[in-house]
Structures are given as C-alpha cells and as structure tokens.
C-alpha cells in the first residue's frame, strides 16, 4: 500500500480472491467495468450530499442497477453509518482492495476512509497531498468490478479533494455532476460557485437538487417552507442546467439514515419518497455512459 494509507494497515482484512470477472477487469483498470460515474457536489456544507448520495444509490439499486459508492469526504465519512456498514474491514485481493458490500445480493458496494480508521472518532488530520494520494488509491486500487453506476460523495467546496477526484476519474469518463443545494440564498450563492467549478473542469451537470425543501406536516399534509423555497430551481434556471427536483424534510428519512435502514423500501408513503424516485429516474435517463 502507498504511504497515504500506511497508518491504516491494521484495518485491512485478510486477502481474498477476486471473482473471475473482477480479475479480468482489473487488467484494464479497476474502473473498466463501471458504466456511469456521478459526482455529488456542493459548494456548501450541511446541505445533505451524503443523504442524496445514499438515497440515489438505494433508488438505483431498486431500479435493478448494480451500484458502487465512493466516499471521498475524508474528514466526514458518514456513508458507512447511513448504510449500516460501519466497523467492516476492507479485504484485499489480487486486483486491490475489495469494496464493502452492504447487502446480501451484493448490489451496493462502498469504499470509504471510515473503514480504514482504528477508531470511528479519530480525526483525519492530513494535508492536501496525503488526501489526494488516498483518493487516487480509491480510484486505482479498489476492485470495483462490474457496476452500472458509481456514485461519488464529495466534501463541500472546490479545492484539492475535488480536483484530485476529477483528475483521477476523468480517464474513465464521461463524468456527470449532481449538484445539491438547500433553498436559502446563502446556500445557493455558495453552490453557484460549484457550478462554476463544473464549467472550469469540464464536468457535465446532470442537474440541481434542492434538499430540505419545506417540511410536510404528517397530520395535515401542509408544507411549511422552513428554509425558504425555490432557490434550487431558480439557480438551475439561471445556470441553464436541469432542475431534478425538491426533497422535503422528513423525520422518517433522518431516522432511516441514522439507523442504516433502506428508506426507499420501507417508507413509500413518505413525501420524500416520490421526490427521490423522480430524481433517480432522471439520472437514469440523463447520466452519460461510457463507450466500450
């Protein structure tokens, strides 16, 4: 292993054998079998990128797709908990690190720095070059195998991790970006810079998602715009990119993420359910595919 992950060697499990299809693909690069790559981005922290990444992956899985999640939020790796996968060990095979499968059918797999930490409360206090090296390892040294979609959950901003991720993934493109905001003007202003980042780096924007878009009362079904409303749609219109939808606040969605449950399967009556399914359907239609 490279120096970037040297301090995490003890979290790596024993070696295992890659399946024949995985071994075949690693000869051409560990992302050779990935058909679509989607980066979930935002210029603002706390807008729910990890929530959208997780629910998008679950919705794509329920649409019959095989999905991988690459968590490059190195300082805040929350997806292992959201998928009830925290504490798992990462194993190695001839093709590299084996991602952690979160279901028996092996339809969703995940790689995160959270699996490499001895203590879940341990802080990742790394400078840019070490972060960039681990991101490159996650792209080149993980045996992703055959996937329909790879969803990449990113930290907020437009800095080192984002440039390292785009540079590492670009050879396996085309890449698509899903940009997340909340409705209020402060968030929209920061997310507008993320759209500028996408233009400068040549990322195709699949669309904008407005998260936390109102609270629907479970008793009377009235929607209260807690954080204003419409900022995401206005941003998309101004930038000339698609608006994928608004996801309302829902206590059941929060609870399902904290407990690592499958919201898409368990809460079809939630007001957030049709919004998340609609976003996934638009991604299925719009995400650019690799040409074999």
Short mmCIF file of C-alpha atoms in Angstrom, two decimals:
data_model
loop_
_atom_site.label_atom_id
_atom_site.label_comp_id
_atom_site.label_asym_id
_atom_site.label_seq_id
_atom_site.Cartn_x
_atom_site.Cartn_y
_atom_site.Cartn_z
CA UNK A 1 0.00 0.00 0.00
CA UNK A 2 1.04 3.58 -0.59
CA UNK A 3 2.15 5.88 2.21
CA UNK A 4 -1.22 7.64 2.20
CA UNK A 5 -2.86 4.70 3.90
CA UNK A 6 0.15 3.38 5.80
CA UNK A 7 -1.34 4.34 9.14
CA UNK A 8 -4.45 2.30 8.38
CA UNK A 9 -2.88 -1.04 7.51
CA UNK A 10 -4.23 -2.69 10.62
CA UNK A 11 -7.80 -2.05 9.43
CA UNK A 12 -7.24 -4.09 6.27
CA UNK A 13 -8.65 -7.60 6.45
CA UNK A 14 -7.05 -10.75 5.14
CA UNK A 15 -6.50 -11.35 1.46
CA UNK A 16 -9.28 -12.90 -0.57
CA UNK A 17 -9.75 -13.98 -4.16
CA UNK A 18 -11.35 -11.69 -6.70
CA UNK A 19 -14.03 -13.26 -8.87
CA UNK A 20 -13.02 -14.07 -12.47
CA UNK A 21 -14.87 -11.09 -13.91
CA UNK A 22 -13.20 -8.69 -11.43
CA UNK A 23 -9.73 -10.09 -12.21
CA UNK A 24 -10.43 -9.69 -15.90
CA UNK A 25 -11.48 -6.05 -15.48
CA UNK A 26 -8.53 -5.04 -13.31
CA UNK A 27 -6.19 -5.79 -16.20
CA UNK A 28 -7.72 -2.79 -17.99
CA UNK A 29 -8.05 -0.68 -14.83
CA UNK A 30 -10.25 -1.11 -11.79
CA UNK A 31 -12.98 1.15 -13.19
CA UNK A 32 -13.10 -0.60 -16.55
CA UNK A 33 -16.41 -2.25 -15.66
CA UNK A 34 -18.15 0.95 -14.48
CA UNK A 35 -20.69 2.29 -16.97
CA UNK A 36 -21.69 5.62 -15.37
CA UNK A 37 -19.86 7.86 -12.88
CA UNK A 38 -21.81 10.52 -10.97
CA UNK A 39 -20.18 13.06 -8.65
CA UNK A 40 -22.44 14.52 -5.95
CA UNK A 41 -21.18 18.05 -5.32
CA UNK A 42 -21.99 21.22 -3.42
CA UNK A 43 -20.12 24.37 -2.56
CA UNK A 44 -21.86 24.39 0.83
CA UNK A 45 -21.52 22.04 3.79
CA UNK A 46 -24.56 20.62 5.55
CA UNK A 47 -26.86 20.54 2.53
CA UNK A 48 -27.25 16.75 2.56
CA UNK A 49 -24.85 15.49 -0.12
CA UNK A 50 -24.33 12.20 1.71
CA UNK A 51 -28.09 11.82 2.15
CA UNK A 52 -28.70 12.36 -1.55
CA UNK A 53 -25.78 10.06 -2.47
CA UNK A 54 -27.12 7.27 -0.25
CA UNK A 55 -30.75 7.56 -1.34
CA UNK A 56 -29.77 7.85 -5.00
CA UNK A 57 -27.74 4.63 -4.68
CA UNK A 58 -30.66 2.85 -3.00
CA UNK A 59 -33.15 4.08 -5.61
CA UNK A 60 -30.86 2.94 -8.44
CA UNK A 61 -30.49 -0.45 -6.72
CA UNK A 62 -34.28 -0.79 -6.56
CA UNK A 63 -34.37 0.03 -10.28
CA UNK A 64 -32.32 -3.11 -10.84
CA UNK A 65 -28.91 -1.47 -11.13
CA UNK A 66 -25.64 -2.51 -9.52
CA UNK A 67 -24.19 0.49 -7.68
CA UNK A 68 -20.92 1.47 -6.04
CA UNK A 69 -20.41 4.42 -3.69
CA UNK A 70 -17.01 6.08 -3.40
CA UNK A 71 -16.92 8.26 -0.28
CA UNK A 72 -14.18 10.87 -0.73
CA UNK A 73 -15.39 13.05 2.14
CA UNK A 74 -12.24 12.09 4.05
CA UNK A 75 -12.88 14.31 7.08
CA UNK A 76 -16.55 13.38 7.46
CA UNK A 77 -17.12 9.82 6.20
CA UNK A 78 -20.79 9.34 7.16
CA UNK A 79 -21.99 6.94 4.46
CA UNK A 80 -20.82 3.74 6.25
CA UNK A 81 -23.21 4.60 9.08
CA UNK A 82 -26.03 5.54 6.71
CA UNK A 83 -25.77 2.08 5.13
CA UNK A 84 -25.16 0.26 8.44
CA UNK A 85 -21.69 -0.79 7.33
CA UNK A 86 -19.53 0.90 9.95
CA UNK A 87 -16.86 -1.27 11.53
CA UNK A 88 -16.39 -3.51 8.50
CA UNK A 89 -12.87 -4.48 7.46
CA UNK A 90 -11.55 -3.90 3.94
CA UNK A 91 -10.09 -7.05 2.39
CA UNK A 92 -7.54 -7.36 -0.37
CA UNK A 93 -7.45 -9.50 -3.49
CA UNK A 94 -5.10 -9.72 -6.45
CA UNK A 95 -6.81 -6.72 -8.03
CA UNK A 96 -6.53 -4.45 -4.98
CA UNK A 97 -8.93 -3.51 -2.17
CA UNK A 98 -12.33 -5.21 -2.22
CA UNK A 99 -15.14 -2.71 -1.56
CA UNK A 100 -17.53 -3.44 1.31
CA UNK A 101 -20.83 -4.94 0.14
CA UNK A 102 -23.78 -3.69 2.16
CA UNK A 103 -26.41 -6.23 1.08
CA UNK A 104 -26.54 -9.99 0.57
CA UNK A 105 -27.23 -9.61 -3.14
CA UNK A 106 -24.01 -7.57 -3.48
CA UNK A 107 -25.89 -4.92 -5.44
CA UNK A 108 -24.38 -1.98 -3.50
CA UNK A 109 -20.71 -1.73 -2.58
CA UNK A 110 -18.89 1.04 -0.76
CA UNK A 111 -15.37 2.32 -0.17
CA UNK A 112 -14.69 4.95 2.48
CA UNK A 113 -11.84 6.14 4.67
CA UNK A 114 -14.20 5.30 7.53
CA UNK A 115 -13.27 1.63 7.04
CA UNK A 116 -9.58 2.41 7.48
CA UNK A 117 -9.78 4.21 10.82
CA UNK A 118 -8.97 2.30 14.01
CA UNK A 119 -11.42 4.43 15.98
CA UNK A 120 -14.60 5.92 14.44
CA UNK A 121 -13.99 9.11 16.46
CA UNK A 122 -10.47 9.50 15.05
CA UNK A 123 -9.92 12.74 13.14
CA UNK A 124 -8.29 12.65 9.71
CA UNK A 125 -5.67 15.38 10.13
CA UNK A 126 -3.99 15.22 6.73
CA UNK A 127 -2.59 17.83 4.40
CA UNK A 128 -3.64 18.02 0.77
CA UNK A 129 -1.01 15.71 -0.80
CA UNK A 130 -1.88 12.82 1.54
CA UNK A 131 -5.61 13.26 0.90
CA UNK A 132 -5.01 13.37 -2.84
CA UNK A 133 -2.90 10.19 -2.70
CA UNK A 134 -5.66 8.26 -0.92
CA UNK A 135 -8.30 9.47 -3.39
CA UNK A 136 -6.13 8.25 -6.26
CA UNK A 137 -5.77 4.91 -4.46
CA UNK A 138 -9.53 4.61 -4.07
CA UNK A 139 -9.87 5.04 -7.83
CA UNK A 140 -6.95 2.90 -8.97
CA UNK A 141 -6.63 0.25 -6.24
CA UNK A 142 -10.24 -0.71 -5.47
CA UNK A 143 -11.56 -3.73 -7.38
CA UNK A 144 -14.95 -2.23 -8.23
CA UNK A 145 -15.84 -4.96 -10.71
CA UNK A 146 -18.92 -4.61 -12.93
CA UNK A 147 -21.11 -1.65 -11.94
CA UNK A 148 -23.92 0.21 -13.65
CA UNK A 149 -23.29 3.34 -11.55
CA UNK A 150 -20.53 4.66 -9.33
CA UNK A 151 -21.82 7.47 -7.08
CA UNK A 152 -19.02 9.66 -5.69
CA UNK A 153 -19.86 11.52 -2.47
CA UNK A 154 -17.60 14.56 -2.11
CA UNK A 155 -16.85 17.07 0.67
CA UNK A 156 -18.10 20.66 0.34
CA UNK A 157 -16.06 23.13 -1.68
CA UNK A 158 -13.96 23.29 -4.82
CA UNK A 159 -10.48 22.50 -3.52
CA UNK A 160 -7.81 19.78 -3.50
CA UNK A 161 -10.07 16.76 -2.97
CA UNK A 162 -12.38 17.78 -5.79
CA UNK A 163 -9.60 18.40 -8.28
CA UNK A 164 -7.88 15.14 -7.29
CA UNK A 165 -11.15 13.24 -7.71
CA UNK A 166 -11.94 14.72 -11.12
CA UNK A 167 -8.37 14.20 -12.36
CA UNK A 168 -8.33 10.58 -11.17
CA UNK A 169 -11.74 9.74 -12.64
CA UNK A 170 -11.50 11.68 -15.91
CA UNK A 171 -9.78 8.85 -17.87
CA UNK A 172 -12.82 6.69 -17.09
CA UNK A 173 -15.35 9.33 -18.14
CA UNK A 174 -17.62 10.82 -19.22
CA UNK A 175 -18.44 12.13 -15.77
CA UNK A 176 -21.72 13.63 -14.63
CA UNK A 177 -22.24 16.03 -11.71
CA UNK A 178 -25.30 16.22 -9.49
CA UNK A 179 -25.24 19.48 -7.53
CA UNK A 180 -27.05 19.74 -4.19
CA UNK A 181 -28.29 22.93 -2.50
CA UNK A 182 -30.79 24.00 0.11
CA UNK A 183 -33.32 26.73 -0.74
CA UNK A 184 -31.92 29.72 1.15
CA UNK A 185 -29.90 32.42 -0.62
CA UNK A 186 -26.71 31.84 1.40
CA UNK A 187 -26.55 28.22 0.26
CA UNK A 188 -27.50 29.00 -3.32
CA UNK A 189 -24.72 31.60 -3.52
CA UNK A 190 -22.08 29.08 -2.47
CA UNK A 191 -23.46 26.35 -4.73
CA UNK A 192 -23.32 28.75 -7.69
CA UNK A 193 -19.52 28.59 -7.32
CA UNK A 194 -19.73 24.79 -7.59
CA UNK A 195 -21.40 25.19 -10.97
CA UNK A 196 -18.52 27.45 -11.98
CA UNK A 197 -16.14 24.66 -10.85
CA UNK A 198 -18.01 22.22 -13.07
CA UNK A 199 -17.67 24.52 -16.08
CA UNK A 200 -13.96 25.11 -15.48
CA UNK A 201 -13.23 21.39 -15.11
CA UNK A 202 -15.45 20.30 -17.99
CA UNK A 203 -17.94 18.37 -15.85
CA UNK A 204 -21.37 17.88 -17.36
CA UNK A 205 -24.02 18.96 -14.83
CA UNK A 206 -26.85 16.43 -14.77
CA UNK A 207 -28.87 18.82 -12.68
CA UNK A 208 -29.53 20.60 -9.39
CA UNK A 209 -31.33 19.04 -6.41
CA UNK A 210 -32.95 21.25 -3.78
CA UNK A 211 -32.76 19.40 -0.45
CA UNK A 212 -34.62 20.31 2.77
CA UNK A 213 -37.26 21.97 0.63
CA UNK A 214 -40.01 22.57 3.16
CA UNK A 215 -41.49 20.43 5.92
CA UNK A 216 -44.67 18.49 5.19
CA UNK A 217 -46.81 18.13 8.31
CA UNK A 218 -47.57 14.41 8.90
CA UNK A 219 -51.01 15.32 10.28
CA UNK A 220 -52.45 17.85 7.84
CA UNK A 221 -50.01 17.49 4.89
CA UNK A 222 -49.43 21.26 4.79
CA UNK A 223 -45.93 22.18 3.63
CA UNK A 224 -44.04 24.84 5.59
CA UNK A 225 -41.02 26.43 3.86
CA UNK A 226 -38.65 26.31 6.82
CA UNK A 227 -35.59 27.39 4.82
CA UNK A 228 -37.33 29.44 2.12
CA UNK A 229 -38.25 27.72 -1.15
CA UNK A 230 -37.41 27.72 -4.83
CA UNK A 231 -33.74 28.69 -4.61
CA UNK A 232 -32.54 25.50 -6.26
CA UNK A 233 -34.91 25.77 -9.19
CA UNK A 234 -34.01 29.42 -9.69
CA UNK A 235 -30.30 28.54 -9.58
CA UNK A 236 -30.75 25.80 -12.19
CA UNK A 237 -32.71 28.12 -14.45
CA UNK A 238 -30.12 30.88 -14.15
CA UNK A 239 -27.27 28.44 -14.90
CA UNK A 240 -29.09 26.79 -17.78
CA UNK A 241 -28.94 23.28 -16.27
CA UNK A 242 -31.77 20.84 -15.45
CA UNK A 243 -33.61 21.05 -12.15
CA UNK A 244 -34.01 17.48 -10.89
CA UNK A 245 -36.40 18.11 -8.02
CA UNK A 246 -37.02 19.19 -4.43
CA UNK A 247 -36.70 16.84 -1.47
CA UNK A 248 -38.70 17.90 1.61
CA UNK A 249 -37.57 17.49 5.20
CA UNK A 250 -38.84 14.23 6.63
CA UNK A 251 -38.15 12.85 10.14
CA UNK A 252 -38.52 9.30 8.78
CA UNK A 253 -35.72 9.93 6.27
CA UNK A 254 -33.47 11.23 9.05
CA UNK A 255 -34.28 8.26 11.27
CA UNK A 256 -33.67 5.74 8.48
CA UNK A 257 -30.23 7.22 7.76
CA UNK A 258 -29.25 7.20 11.43
CA UNK A 259 -30.30 3.56 11.75
CA UNK A 260 -28.90 2.43 8.41
CA UNK A 261 -32.29 1.37 7.02
CA UNK A 262 -33.48 1.27 3.41
CA UNK A 263 -35.72 4.33 3.19
CA UNK A 264 -36.75 3.63 -0.40
CA UNK A 265 -38.11 0.21 0.52
CA UNK A 266 -39.57 0.96 3.96
CA UNK A 267 -41.21 4.38 3.60
CA UNK A 268 -43.11 4.56 0.27
CA UNK A 269 -45.76 6.79 1.89
CA UNK A 270 -43.23 9.49 2.82
CA UNK A 271 -43.48 12.84 0.99
CA UNK A 272 -39.75 12.50 0.25
CA UNK A 273 -40.21 9.14 -1.49
CA UNK A 274 -41.65 10.35 -4.84
CA UNK A 275 -39.11 13.18 -4.97
CA UNK A 276 -36.16 10.80 -4.54
CA UNK A 277 -37.55 8.31 -7.04
CA UNK A 278 -38.14 11.06 -9.59
CA UNK A 279 -34.53 12.28 -9.20
CA UNK A 280 -33.22 8.75 -9.67
CA UNK A 281 -35.36 8.29 -12.78
CA UNK A 282 -33.98 11.50 -14.29
CA UNK A 283 -30.44 10.34 -13.51
CA UNK A 284 -31.17 7.02 -15.23
CA UNK A 285 -32.22 9.00 -18.30
CA UNK A 286 -29.52 11.67 -18.31
CA UNK A 287 -26.30 10.14 -16.90
CA UNK A 288 -23.68 9.79 -19.65
CA UNK A 289 -22.49 6.24 -20.28
CA UNK A 290 -19.03 5.08 -21.24
CA UNK A 291 -18.48 3.92 -24.79
CA UNK A 292 -16.93 0.42 -24.65
#
